[in-house]
Amino acid sequence: MSVDTYKKTAKDFTFPPNLDDYDAARREFTWSRARKELDWFGGHLNAAYNAVDRHTQTWRKNKVALYWEDEAGNEKKYTFEELSLLSNQIGNILKDFGVARGDRVFLFLPRIPELFFGFLGILKIGAIAGTLFSAFQEQALADRLGNSEAKVVITTRELKLRIDKVRKKLPNLKHILVVDEPSFIKSLAHASTELRIAHMDPDDYAFMLYTSGTTGKPKGVMHVHRAILQEHMTAKWALDLRDDDTYWCTADPGWVTGIAYEILGSWSNGVAAFVYAGRFDPKKWYSLLAKYKITVWYTAPTAIRMLMAAGGTLVKTFDLSHLRHLCSVGEPLNPEAIKWSIKVFGRPFHDTWWQTETGAICIANYPCMDIKIGSMGKPIPGLTADIVDDAGQPLGVKKEGNIAMKPKWPSQMHTIWRRPAKFKSYFMNGWYISGDRGWKDEDGYFWFIGRADDVIKTSGERVGPFEVESALVAHPKVVEAGVIGKPDVMRGEIVKAFVVLEPNTKPSEALKKELSEYVKKHLAGHAYPREIEFIDKLPKTRSGKIMRRILKAKEMGLPVGDTSTLEEY
Ligand code: PRX
């Protein structure tokens, strides 16, 4: 296979990169030495303190930490000190409501400033923060708030209506704080700005994120305060953040990228972050890059492909000369997207690979390194990654296998909430098995092949087929459903559902629409099937499990493979 390489030259660097010698760092770096990058309270620490508050002891105190703008053009900005004080106030309000260490407090908010200082406030009192994507509907909310036994939810008037619908299923939910209610605004204004920050054991939980697997309900991935160490170092190495950067991470804190690199690791590096609380729109995005003079940009391949589709003329009408470093995450970054970015921005996108479970970047293309276009790059210093077979044996170069890592790295998930067996199932023969397949080349670059399971990645978002199937089956006209990711040029994959209707219902285009809408309304706005096909019967194993791989093979016109365990086909 011929590979294009983007060779770095002096013109690629405005400054020497933070990580200037990858090989030396691989040899010499240790996590214990990196501890001095952070502030510790003896053997304890607090991730939120490290992200924001410690900067108030330095010249960064009055530096803008957050530039914020919404779709209507409203603008706000906050210094590190303001974020520190506001998060103290939220912490005090939560304490007044009886929130204690280890309690789960969920944020169900759009990307408004309260989401950011709310998250910090939760961590600062030692409670566990959970984030809920604002597209979530009743079922998704009930699953997550129910399983976590959340005590408090912080939300808006509009979003609260969805929680109200499921509140009776949530006996542990004691308080709902509504940030745009006059009573909350008043109590925030009056809350004390003094807070004694909880000194946490590095292994105490800081935040949890629900993510999807192939089967069952979403699982609560638990992250600890220590994770800030890797979030900090990777934001430095891979995102190359510097004090004079204005940095835009386009992810939502409902997902791990928005937590690790829009709150914790990025602010820990003292960077000024920009947050846009609006929908994707090529013209708007370019105008924001220009207006805020964004220097470092972290986004996802679907957005890049959509920008490509918007054409080369539009981009030329904006001054994007401040951009100095571009990164991508969440799904395969196709070579065309990198080549396009070299053409229009004069710089390549740098791919980074990681997962909700890994808590921070694990494999990346670094500014100091040439890019083999299409490769995810190399493991970060301090982490061993490899390709192993299904028995956990390393395979060597140029062999397809499981992308695996040697535990424990600092930001590794600590457990799956109340599901220790599920947590254990990630590990084999001394390796963490990621669920992704790939290979590595003779120079140590890793290449992504695909998921080993049925998890769907649509527009970079992780969707569990079981959740969508369950949502469809809840519709009175649906008997059964099988859901797959169908390859899509723009979105990577789209959610496609195969649906068996109850005998008296006639298939129709209108019904397809109705079912899509149903999932959108009950589960989540981003997880609905964009395509539905009615079929008479689903392929199943003898034990009754839907064989999604057969649905997928059929969809793609591929051989269906071994069907010996099929009930019927
Ligand atoms: O399949 C991989 C894909 O996204 C999965 C993790 O999804 P999530 O937990 O939502 O976290 C996404 C953001 C960290 C992985 O198992 N993925 C992530 N990054 C890449 C990727 N696939 C290909 N290339 C990547 N750079």
Coordinates of C-alpha atoms and ligand atoms in Angstrom, one line a residue:
M1 CA 0.0 0.0 0.0
S2 CA 1.4 3.4 -0.9
V3 CA 1.2 5.9 1.9
D4 CA 1.4 9.7 1.5
T5 CA 3.5 11.3 4.2
Y6 CA 3.1 14.9 5.2
K7 CA 6.7 15.9 6.1
K8 CA 7.0 18.7 8.7
T9 CA 9.3 21.5 7.9
A10 CA 10.1 24.8 9.6
K11 CA 7.1 26.5 8.0
D12 CA 4.8 24.2 10.0
F13 CA 5.9 25.8 13.3
T14 CA 5.1 29.2 14.5
F15 CA 6.8 28.1 17.8
P16 CA 8.7 25.0 18.8
P17 CA 6.1 22.5 19.8
N18 CA 5.6 21.5 23.4
L19 CA 6.6 18.0 22.6
D20 CA 9.7 18.5 20.4
D21 CA 11.3 15.1 20.5
Y22 CA 8.8 12.2 20.5
D23 CA 11.3 9.4 20.7
A24 CA 13.2 11.0 23.6
A25 CA 9.9 11.5 25.5
R26 CA 9.0 7.9 24.9
R27 CA 12.3 6.8 26.4
E28 CA 12.5 9.2 29.3
F29 CA 9.0 10.3 30.4
T30 CA 7.4 9.0 33.6
W31 CA 4.0 9.8 35.0
S32 CA 5.5 10.2 38.5
R33 CA 7.8 13.0 37.3
A34 CA 4.9 14.6 35.5
R35 CA 3.1 15.0 38.8
K36 CA 4.9 18.3 39.3
E37 CA 3.0 19.8 36.4
L38 CA 0.0 19.9 38.8
D39 CA -0.8 21.3 42.3
W40 CA -1.2 18.6 44.9
F41 CA -2.5 18.9 48.4
G42 CA 0.1 16.5 49.9
G43 CA -0.9 13.2 48.4
H44 CA -4.3 14.6 47.4
L45 CA -5.6 16.7 44.5
N46 CA -8.7 18.1 42.9
A47 CA -9.0 18.0 39.2
A48 CA -11.2 21.2 39.1
Y49 CA -8.7 23.1 41.3
N50 CA -6.0 22.1 38.9
A51 CA -7.9 23.1 35.8
V52 CA -8.9 26.5 37.0
D53 CA -8.3 27.7 40.5
R54 CA -4.6 27.2 40.7
H55 CA -4.2 29.8 37.9
T56 CA -5.8 32.4 40.1
Q57 CA -2.6 32.2 42.2
T58 CA -0.6 33.3 39.1
W59 CA -0.5 36.0 36.5
R60 CA -3.3 34.1 34.8
K61 CA -5.8 35.3 37.4
N62 CA -7.3 37.9 35.2
K63 CA -6.7 36.1 31.9
V64 CA -9.8 35.2 30.0
A65 CA -10.4 31.5 30.3
L66 CA -13.7 31.3 28.4
Y67 CA -15.0 33.2 25.4
W68 CA -18.6 32.2 24.8
E69 CA -21.1 33.0 22.0
D70 CA -24.5 31.6 21.2
E71 CA -26.4 31.3 17.9
A72 CA -28.2 34.7 18.5
G73 CA -24.8 36.4 18.8
N74 CA -24.9 36.9 22.5
E75 CA -21.3 37.0 23.9
K76 CA -19.9 36.4 27.3
K77 CA -16.4 36.1 28.7
Y78 CA -15.0 34.9 32.0
T79 CA -11.6 35.1 33.5
F80 CA -10.0 32.2 35.5
E81 CA -10.8 34.1 38.6
E82 CA -14.5 34.5 37.6
L83 CA -14.8 30.8 36.8
S84 CA -13.2 30.0 40.1
L85 CA -15.6 32.1 42.1
L86 CA -18.7 31.1 40.2
S87 CA -17.8 27.4 40.6
N88 CA -17.3 28.1 44.3
Q89 CA -20.8 29.5 44.4
I90 CA -22.3 26.5 42.7
G91 CA -20.4 24.3 45.1
N92 CA -21.9 26.2 48.0
I93 CA -25.4 26.0 46.6
L94 CA -25.0 22.2 46.2
K95 CA -23.8 21.8 49.7
D96 CA -26.8 23.7 51.0
F97 CA -28.9 21.1 49.2
G98 CA -27.1 18.5 51.1
V99 CA -24.8 17.2 48.4
A100 CA -21.9 15.4 49.9
R101 CA -18.8 13.7 48.6
G102 CA -19.5 10.9 46.2
D103 CA -23.1 12.0 45.4
R104 CA -23.9 12.1 41.8
V105 CA -24.9 15.5 40.3
F106 CA -25.9 15.6 36.7
L107 CA -25.8 18.5 34.3
F108 CA -28.5 18.5 31.7
L109 CA -27.7 21.7 30.0
P110 CA -27.0 23.1 26.5
R111 CA -23.5 24.5 26.1
I112 CA -24.1 27.5 28.3
P113 CA -21.5 28.9 30.8
E114 CA -23.4 27.3 33.7
L115 CA -22.4 23.9 32.3
F116 CA -18.8 24.8 32.6
F117 CA -18.7 26.4 36.1
G118 CA -21.3 23.9 37.3
F119 CA -19.1 21.0 36.3
L120 CA -16.2 22.6 38.2
G121 CA -18.3 23.3 41.2
I122 CA -19.4 19.7 41.5
L123 CA -15.9 18.4 41.4
K124 CA -14.7 21.1 43.9
I125 CA -17.0 19.7 46.6
G126 CA -16.0 16.1 45.9
A127 CA -19.3 15.1 44.3
I128 CA -19.3 13.1 41.0
A129 CA -20.4 15.1 38.0
G130 CA -22.3 13.5 35.2
T131 CA -23.1 15.2 31.9
L132 CA -26.2 14.6 29.8
F133 CA -26.3 15.7 26.1
S134 CA -29.1 18.1 25.6
A135 CA -30.5 16.0 22.8
F136 CA -31.4 13.3 25.3
Q137 CA -35.1 12.5 25.7
E138 CA -37.1 10.6 28.3
Q139 CA -35.7 7.1 27.9
A140 CA -32.1 8.2 27.7
L141 CA -32.5 10.4 30.8
A142 CA -34.4 7.8 32.8
D143 CA -31.7 5.2 32.1
R144 CA -28.8 7.4 33.1
L145 CA -30.3 9.2 36.1
G146 CA -31.9 6.0 37.3
N147 CA -28.8 3.8 37.1
S148 CA -26.5 6.5 38.6
E149 CA -29.1 7.3 41.4
A150 CA -28.4 10.9 40.8
K151 CA -29.3 13.2 43.7
V152 CA -29.4 16.5 41.9
V153 CA -29.9 17.5 38.3
I154 CA -28.9 21.0 37.1
T155 CA -30.9 22.0 34.0
T156 CA -32.9 24.7 32.3
R157 CA -36.6 25.4 32.3
E158 CA -37.0 24.0 28.8
L159 CA -35.0 20.8 29.4
K160 CA -36.6 20.2 32.8
L161 CA -39.9 19.3 31.1
R162 CA -38.2 16.1 29.9
I163 CA -37.1 15.2 33.3
D164 CA -40.5 15.9 34.8
K165 CA -41.9 13.2 32.5
V166 CA -39.7 10.5 34.1
R167 CA -39.3 11.9 37.5
K168 CA -41.5 9.3 39.1
K169 CA -39.1 6.6 38.0
L170 CA -36.3 8.4 39.8
P171 CA -36.8 8.1 43.6
N172 CA -33.2 9.1 44.4
L173 CA -33.5 12.4 42.5
K174 CA -34.0 14.9 45.4
H175 CA -33.5 18.3 43.7
I176 CA -33.7 19.8 40.3
L177 CA -31.9 23.2 40.0
V178 CA -33.1 25.3 37.1
V179 CA -30.4 27.8 36.1
D180 CA -32.8 30.2 34.3
E181 CA -35.3 30.4 37.2
P182 CA -35.2 33.7 39.0
S183 CA -34.9 31.8 42.3
F184 CA -31.7 30.1 41.2
I185 CA -30.2 33.2 39.7
K186 CA -30.9 35.0 43.0
S187 CA -29.3 32.2 45.1
L188 CA -26.3 32.1 42.8
A189 CA -25.8 35.8 43.2
H190 CA -26.0 35.5 47.0
A191 CA -24.0 32.4 47.5
S192 CA -20.7 32.7 49.1
T193 CA -17.7 32.8 46.8
E194 CA -15.6 31.2 49.5
L195 CA -15.3 27.4 49.3
R196 CA -13.0 24.9 50.9
I197 CA -12.0 22.8 48.0
A198 CA -12.3 19.1 48.7
H199 CA -8.9 17.4 48.9
M200 CA -9.5 14.2 47.0
D201 CA -7.6 10.9 46.9
P202 CA -6.3 10.6 43.3
D203 CA -8.5 7.5 42.9
D204 CA -11.7 9.2 44.0
Y205 CA -14.3 9.5 41.4
A206 CA -14.6 12.9 39.6
F207 CA -17.0 12.4 36.8
M208 CA -19.0 9.7 35.0
L209 CA -20.1 9.3 31.5
Y210 CA -22.7 6.9 30.1
T211 CA -21.6 5.3 26.9
S212 CA -22.9 2.6 24.7
G213 CA -21.8 -0.9 23.9
T214 CA -23.4 -3.6 21.7
T215 CA -25.8 -4.9 24.2
G216 CA -27.7 -3.7 27.2
K217 CA -28.3 -0.2 28.5
P218 CA -25.6 2.5 28.5
K219 CA -22.9 1.9 31.0
G220 CA -21.5 4.4 33.5
V221 CA -17.8 4.9 32.9
M222 CA -16.2 6.2 36.1
H223 CA -13.3 8.6 35.9
V224 CA -11.1 9.7 38.8
H225 CA -9.4 13.0 39.8
R226 CA -6.0 11.6 38.8
A227 CA -7.1 11.6 35.2
I228 CA -6.3 15.3 35.0
L229 CA -2.6 14.3 34.8
Q230 CA -3.1 12.6 31.4
E231 CA -5.6 15.2 30.2
H232 CA -3.1 17.9 31.0
M233 CA -0.1 16.2 29.4
T234 CA -2.0 15.2 26.3
A235 CA -3.5 18.7 25.8
K236 CA 0.1 19.9 26.0
W237 CA 1.6 17.2 23.7
A238 CA -1.1 16.5 21.1
L239 CA -3.1 19.7 21.1
D240 CA 0.1 21.7 21.7
L241 CA -1.7 24.3 23.8
R242 CA 0.2 27.4 24.8
D243 CA -0.6 30.4 26.9
D244 CA -1.2 32.7 23.9
D245 CA -3.6 30.3 22.2
T246 CA -7.3 30.8 21.7
Y247 CA -8.5 27.3 21.4
W248 CA -11.8 25.9 20.1
C249 CA -12.9 22.4 20.9
T250 CA -16.2 21.9 19.1
A251 CA -17.3 18.9 21.2
D252 CA -20.1 19.0 23.7
P253 CA -19.3 18.2 27.3
G254 CA -22.1 15.6 27.1
W255 CA -19.3 13.5 25.6
V256 CA -15.9 12.8 27.0
T257 CA -14.0 15.1 24.6
G258 CA -15.9 18.1 25.9
I259 CA -14.9 17.2 29.5
A260 CA -11.3 16.3 28.9
Y261 CA -10.4 19.0 26.4
E262 CA -12.9 21.8 26.9
I263 CA -12.8 21.9 30.7
L264 CA -10.1 19.9 32.4
G265 CA -6.9 19.3 30.3
S266 CA -7.2 22.5 28.2
W267 CA -7.8 24.9 31.1
S268 CA -5.2 23.1 33.1
N269 CA -2.8 24.3 30.5
G270 CA -4.1 27.9 31.1
V271 CA -5.4 28.3 27.6
A272 CA -8.2 30.7 26.6
A273 CA -11.1 28.5 25.3
F274 CA -13.8 29.5 23.0
V275 CA -17.2 27.8 23.2
Y276 CA -19.9 28.1 20.6
A277 CA -23.4 27.2 21.8
G278 CA -24.9 26.7 18.4
R279 CA -25.5 24.3 15.6
F280 CA -23.0 23.4 12.9
D281 CA -23.0 25.7 10.0
P282 CA -20.0 26.1 7.7
K283 CA -20.3 29.9 7.2
K284 CA -20.8 30.5 10.9
W285 CA -17.9 28.2 11.9
Y286 CA -15.5 29.9 9.6
S287 CA -16.7 33.3 10.8
L288 CA -16.1 32.3 14.4
L289 CA -12.6 30.9 13.6
A290 CA -11.8 34.3 12.1
K291 CA -13.6 36.5 14.7
Y292 CA -11.9 34.8 17.7
K293 CA -8.6 34.4 15.9
I294 CA -8.6 30.7 16.8
T295 CA -5.1 29.3 16.9
V296 CA -5.8 25.7 17.9
W297 CA -8.9 23.8 16.7
Y298 CA -10.0 20.4 17.8
T299 CA -13.0 18.9 15.9
A300 CA -14.4 15.8 14.3
P301 CA -14.2 14.2 10.9
T302 CA -17.9 14.6 10.1
A303 CA -17.6 18.3 10.6
I304 CA -14.5 18.5 8.5
R305 CA -16.3 16.5 5.7
M306 CA -19.2 18.9 5.9
L307 CA -16.9 21.9 5.6
M308 CA -15.3 20.2 2.6
A309 CA -18.8 19.8 1.1
A310 CA -19.5 23.5 1.6
G311 CA -16.8 24.1 -1.0
G312 CA -13.5 26.0 -1.4
T313 CA -14.9 29.4 -2.2
L314 CA -16.6 30.0 1.1
V315 CA -13.5 29.4 3.2
K316 CA -11.5 31.8 1.1
T317 CA -13.7 34.7 2.2
F318 CA -12.4 34.5 5.8
D319 CA -9.1 35.3 7.3
L320 CA -8.1 32.1 9.0
S321 CA -4.4 32.9 9.1
H322 CA -4.3 32.6 13.0
L323 CA -4.9 28.8 12.8
R324 CA -1.6 27.1 13.7
H325 CA -2.6 23.6 14.8
L326 CA -5.6 21.4 13.8
C327 CA -6.7 18.2 15.5
S328 CA -9.4 15.6 15.0
V329 CA -11.1 12.9 17.0
G330 CA -14.0 10.5 17.2
E331 CA -14.0 8.6 14.0
P332 CA -11.7 7.7 11.2
L333 CA -10.1 10.8 9.6
N334 CA -10.0 10.0 5.9
P335 CA -6.9 11.0 3.9
E336 CA -9.0 13.3 1.7
A337 CA -9.9 15.4 4.7
I338 CA -6.3 15.8 5.6
K339 CA -5.3 16.7 2.0
W340 CA -8.1 19.2 1.8
S341 CA -7.0 20.9 5.0
I342 CA -3.5 21.2 3.8
K343 CA -4.9 22.8 0.7
V344 CA -7.3 25.3 2.3
F345 CA -5.7 26.0 5.7
G346 CA -2.1 25.2 4.7
R347 CA -2.0 22.7 7.6
P348 CA -2.9 19.1 8.1
F349 CA -5.4 17.9 10.6
H350 CA -3.7 15.8 13.3
D351 CA -5.7 12.7 14.2
T352 CA -6.0 11.6 17.8
W353 CA -7.5 8.3 19.0
W354 CA -9.1 7.6 22.3
Q355 CA -12.4 6.5 23.9
T356 CA -14.7 7.4 26.8
E357 CA -13.1 4.6 28.7
T358 CA -9.5 5.7 28.1
G359 CA -10.4 9.2 29.5
A360 CA -7.8 11.0 27.5
I361 CA -5.8 10.8 24.2
C362 CA -3.8 7.6 23.9
I363 CA -2.6 7.6 20.3
A364 CA -2.0 10.7 18.3
N365 CA -0.1 12.6 15.6
Y366 CA 2.0 15.2 17.3
P367 CA 3.1 18.5 15.8
C368 CA 6.8 17.4 15.9
M369 CA 6.1 14.2 13.9
D370 CA 5.6 13.6 10.2
I371 CA 2.0 12.5 9.4
K372 CA 1.5 9.3 7.5
I373 CA -1.8 10.4 6.0
G374 CA -4.6 8.0 7.2
S375 CA -2.8 6.8 10.3
M376 CA -3.8 7.7 13.9
G377 CA -0.2 8.3 14.9
K378 CA 1.7 6.8 17.8
P379 CA 1.0 6.1 21.5
I380 CA 1.6 8.9 23.9
P381 CA 4.7 8.9 26.0
G382 CA 4.1 6.8 29.2
L383 CA 1.6 4.4 27.6
T384 CA 2.1 1.1 25.9
A385 CA -0.2 0.3 23.0
D386 CA -0.1 -2.7 20.8
I387 CA -2.1 -4.9 18.4
V388 CA -3.0 -8.2 20.1
D389 CA -5.0 -11.3 18.9
D390 CA -8.2 -12.5 20.5
A391 CA -6.2 -14.3 23.2
G392 CA -4.3 -11.2 24.1
Q393 CA -1.0 -12.1 22.4
P394 CA 0.9 -9.3 20.6
L395 CA 0.8 -9.8 16.9
G396 CA 3.7 -7.8 15.6
V397 CA 3.7 -5.4 12.7
K398 CA 1.3 -5.3 9.7
K399 CA -1.2 -7.8 11.3
E400 CA -4.8 -6.9 11.9
G401 CA -5.9 -7.3 15.5
N402 CA -7.3 -5.6 18.6
I403 CA -6.0 -2.2 19.5
A404 CA -4.9 -2.8 23.1
M405 CA -3.2 -1.0 25.9
K406 CA -1.3 -1.9 29.0
P407 CA -3.0 -0.9 32.1
K408 CA -2.8 1.4 34.0
W409 CA -2.6 4.8 32.5
P410 CA -3.6 7.8 34.6
S411 CA -6.9 8.6 32.9
Q412 CA -8.0 5.0 32.6
M413 CA -11.6 4.4 33.7
H414 CA -11.8 3.0 37.2
T415 CA -14.8 0.9 36.8
I416 CA -18.3 0.7 35.2
W417 CA -20.8 2.0 37.7
R418 CA -22.3 -1.0 39.6
R419 CA -21.2 -3.4 36.9
P420 CA -17.8 -4.8 38.0
A421 CA -18.1 -7.8 35.7
K422 CA -18.6 -5.5 32.7
F423 CA -15.5 -3.6 33.7
K424 CA -13.5 -6.8 34.0
S425 CA -14.6 -7.9 30.5
Y426 CA -12.4 -5.1 29.0
F427 CA -9.2 -6.8 30.2
M428 CA -7.5 -9.9 28.8
N429 CA -4.1 -11.4 29.5
G430 CA -2.8 -8.1 31.0
W431 CA -4.2 -5.9 28.2
Y432 CA -7.1 -3.5 28.0
I433 CA -9.0 -4.4 24.8
S434 CA -10.4 -1.3 23.2
G435 CA -13.1 -2.9 21.0
D436 CA -11.4 -1.3 17.9
R437 CA -9.5 -3.2 15.3
G438 CA -6.3 -1.9 13.7
W439 CA -2.7 -2.6 12.8
K440 CA 0.6 -1.0 13.3
D441 CA 3.4 -0.5 10.8
E442 CA 7.1 -0.9 11.0
D443 CA 7.6 2.6 12.2
G444 CA 5.2 2.2 15.1
Y445 CA 2.3 4.2 13.5
F446 CA -1.2 2.8 14.3
W447 CA -3.9 2.4 11.7
F448 CA -7.6 2.1 12.4
I449 CA -9.7 -0.6 10.7
G450 CA -13.1 -0.6 12.5
R451 CA -15.0 -1.6 15.5
A452 CA -14.8 -5.2 16.6
D453 CA -18.5 -5.0 17.8
D454 CA -21.8 -3.5 16.6
V455 CA -21.3 -0.1 18.2
I456 CA -22.3 2.6 15.8
K457 CA -20.4 5.8 15.2
T458 CA -22.6 8.4 13.5
S459 CA -21.2 11.9 13.1
G460 CA -18.6 10.9 15.6
E461 CA -21.2 10.0 18.3
R462 CA -21.4 6.6 19.8
V463 CA -24.7 4.9 19.6
G464 CA -25.6 1.5 21.0
P465 CA -27.8 -0.5 18.6
F466 CA -29.7 -2.1 21.6
E467 CA -30.9 1.3 22.8
V468 CA -32.3 2.2 19.4
E469 CA -33.9 -1.3 19.0
S470 CA -35.5 -1.0 22.5
A471 CA -36.8 2.5 21.6
L472 CA -38.4 1.1 18.4
V473 CA -39.9 -1.9 20.0
A474 CA -41.6 0.4 22.5
H475 CA -43.7 1.7 19.5
P476 CA -47.1 -0.2 19.4
K477 CA -46.7 -1.1 15.8
V478 CA -43.3 -2.7 16.1
V479 CA -42.7 -6.3 17.0
E480 CA -38.9 -6.4 16.6
A481 CA -36.1 -4.3 15.4
G482 CA -32.4 -4.9 14.4
V483 CA -30.2 -1.8 14.2
I484 CA -26.9 -1.4 12.4
G485 CA -24.5 1.3 11.3
K486 CA -24.6 1.8 7.6
P487 CA -21.5 3.3 6.0
D488 CA -22.1 6.9 5.0
V489 CA -19.8 9.2 3.1
M490 CA -20.6 12.3 5.2
R491 CA -21.4 10.9 8.7
G492 CA -19.1 7.9 8.8
E493 CA -22.2 5.8 9.5
I494 CA -25.9 6.4 9.8
V495 CA -28.3 4.4 12.0
K496 CA -30.3 2.0 10.0
A497 CA -33.1 0.0 11.4
F498 CA -34.7 -3.2 10.2
V499 CA -38.2 -3.4 11.6
V500 CA -40.7 -6.2 11.9
L501 CA -44.2 -4.8 12.1
E502 CA -47.1 -6.3 14.0
P503 CA -49.2 -8.3 11.5
N504 CA -52.1 -5.9 11.0
T505 CA -49.9 -2.9 10.2
K506 CA -49.1 -2.0 6.6
P507 CA -45.6 -0.8 5.8
S508 CA -45.5 2.7 4.4
E509 CA -43.2 5.7 4.0
A510 CA -45.3 7.6 6.5
L511 CA -44.8 4.9 9.1
K512 CA -41.0 5.0 8.5
K513 CA -41.1 8.7 9.3
E514 CA -43.3 8.1 12.3
L515 CA -40.9 5.6 13.7
S516 CA -37.8 7.8 13.2
E517 CA -39.6 10.6 14.9
Y518 CA -40.6 8.3 17.7
V519 CA -37.0 7.4 18.5
K520 CA -36.0 11.1 18.2
K521 CA -38.7 12.0 20.7
H522 CA -38.2 9.2 23.2
L523 CA -34.5 8.3 23.1
A524 CA -32.3 11.1 21.7
G525 CA -32.2 13.6 18.9
H526 CA -29.0 12.2 17.5
A527 CA -29.6 8.5 17.7
Y528 CA -32.7 8.1 15.5
P529 CA -32.6 5.8 12.4
R530 CA -32.1 7.9 9.3
E531 CA -33.1 4.8 7.3
I532 CA -35.7 2.2 8.1
E533 CA -36.5 -1.0 6.2
F534 CA -39.4 -3.3 7.0
I535 CA -38.7 -7.0 6.9
D536 CA -40.7 -10.1 7.8
K537 CA -38.2 -11.7 10.1
L538 CA -34.8 -10.8 11.7
P539 CA -31.9 -13.2 11.5
K540 CA -31.3 -14.6 15.0
T541 CA -29.1 -17.1 16.7
R542 CA -30.7 -20.2 18.2
S543 CA -30.6 -18.5 21.6
G544 CA -32.6 -15.6 20.1
K545 CA -29.9 -13.0 19.7
I546 CA -30.3 -10.7 16.7
M547 CA -27.4 -11.2 14.3
R548 CA -26.7 -7.7 13.3
R549 CA -23.6 -8.7 11.4
I550 CA -25.9 -10.5 8.9
L551 CA -28.1 -7.5 8.6
K552 CA -25.0 -5.5 7.9
A553 CA -23.6 -7.9 5.4
K554 CA -26.9 -8.0 3.5
E555 CA -27.1 -4.3 3.5
M556 CA -23.6 -4.0 2.0
G557 CA -24.1 -6.8 -0.4
L558 CA -21.3 -8.9 1.3
P559 CA -21.3 -12.6 1.9
V560 CA -23.1 -13.3 5.2
G561 CA -20.4 -15.6 6.5
D562 CA -20.9 -18.4 9.0
T563 CA -24.6 -18.8 9.7
S564 CA -24.4 -22.2 11.5
T565 CA -25.7 -20.7 14.7
L566 CA -28.7 -19.2 13.1
E567 CA -32.1 -20.1 14.1
E568 CA -33.3 -19.4 10.5
Y569 CA -32.2 -17.3 7.8
Ligands
PRX1 O1 -14.2 3.4 17.4 C1 -13.3 4.3 18.0 C2 -13.8 5.7 17.6 O2 -14.6 6.2 18.6 C3 -14.7 5.2 19.7 C4 -14.8 5.8 21.0 O3 -15.9 6.6 21.0 P1 -16.2 7.5 22.3 O4 -16.1 6.7 23.5 O5 -17.5 8.2 22.0 O6 -15.1 8.5 22.3 C5 -14.9 9.4 21.2 C6 -14.0 10.5 21.6 C7 -12.8 10.2 22.3 C8 -13.4 4.4 19.5 O7 -13.6 3.1 20.1 N1 -12.7 6.6 17.4 C9 -12.2 7.6 18.3 N2 -11.2 8.2 17.8 C10 -10.9 7.7 16.6 C11 -11.9 6.7 16.3 N3 -11.9 5.9 15.2 C12 -11.0 6.2 14.3 N4 -10.0 7.1 14.4 C13 -10.0 7.9 15.5 N5 -9.1 8.9 15.6

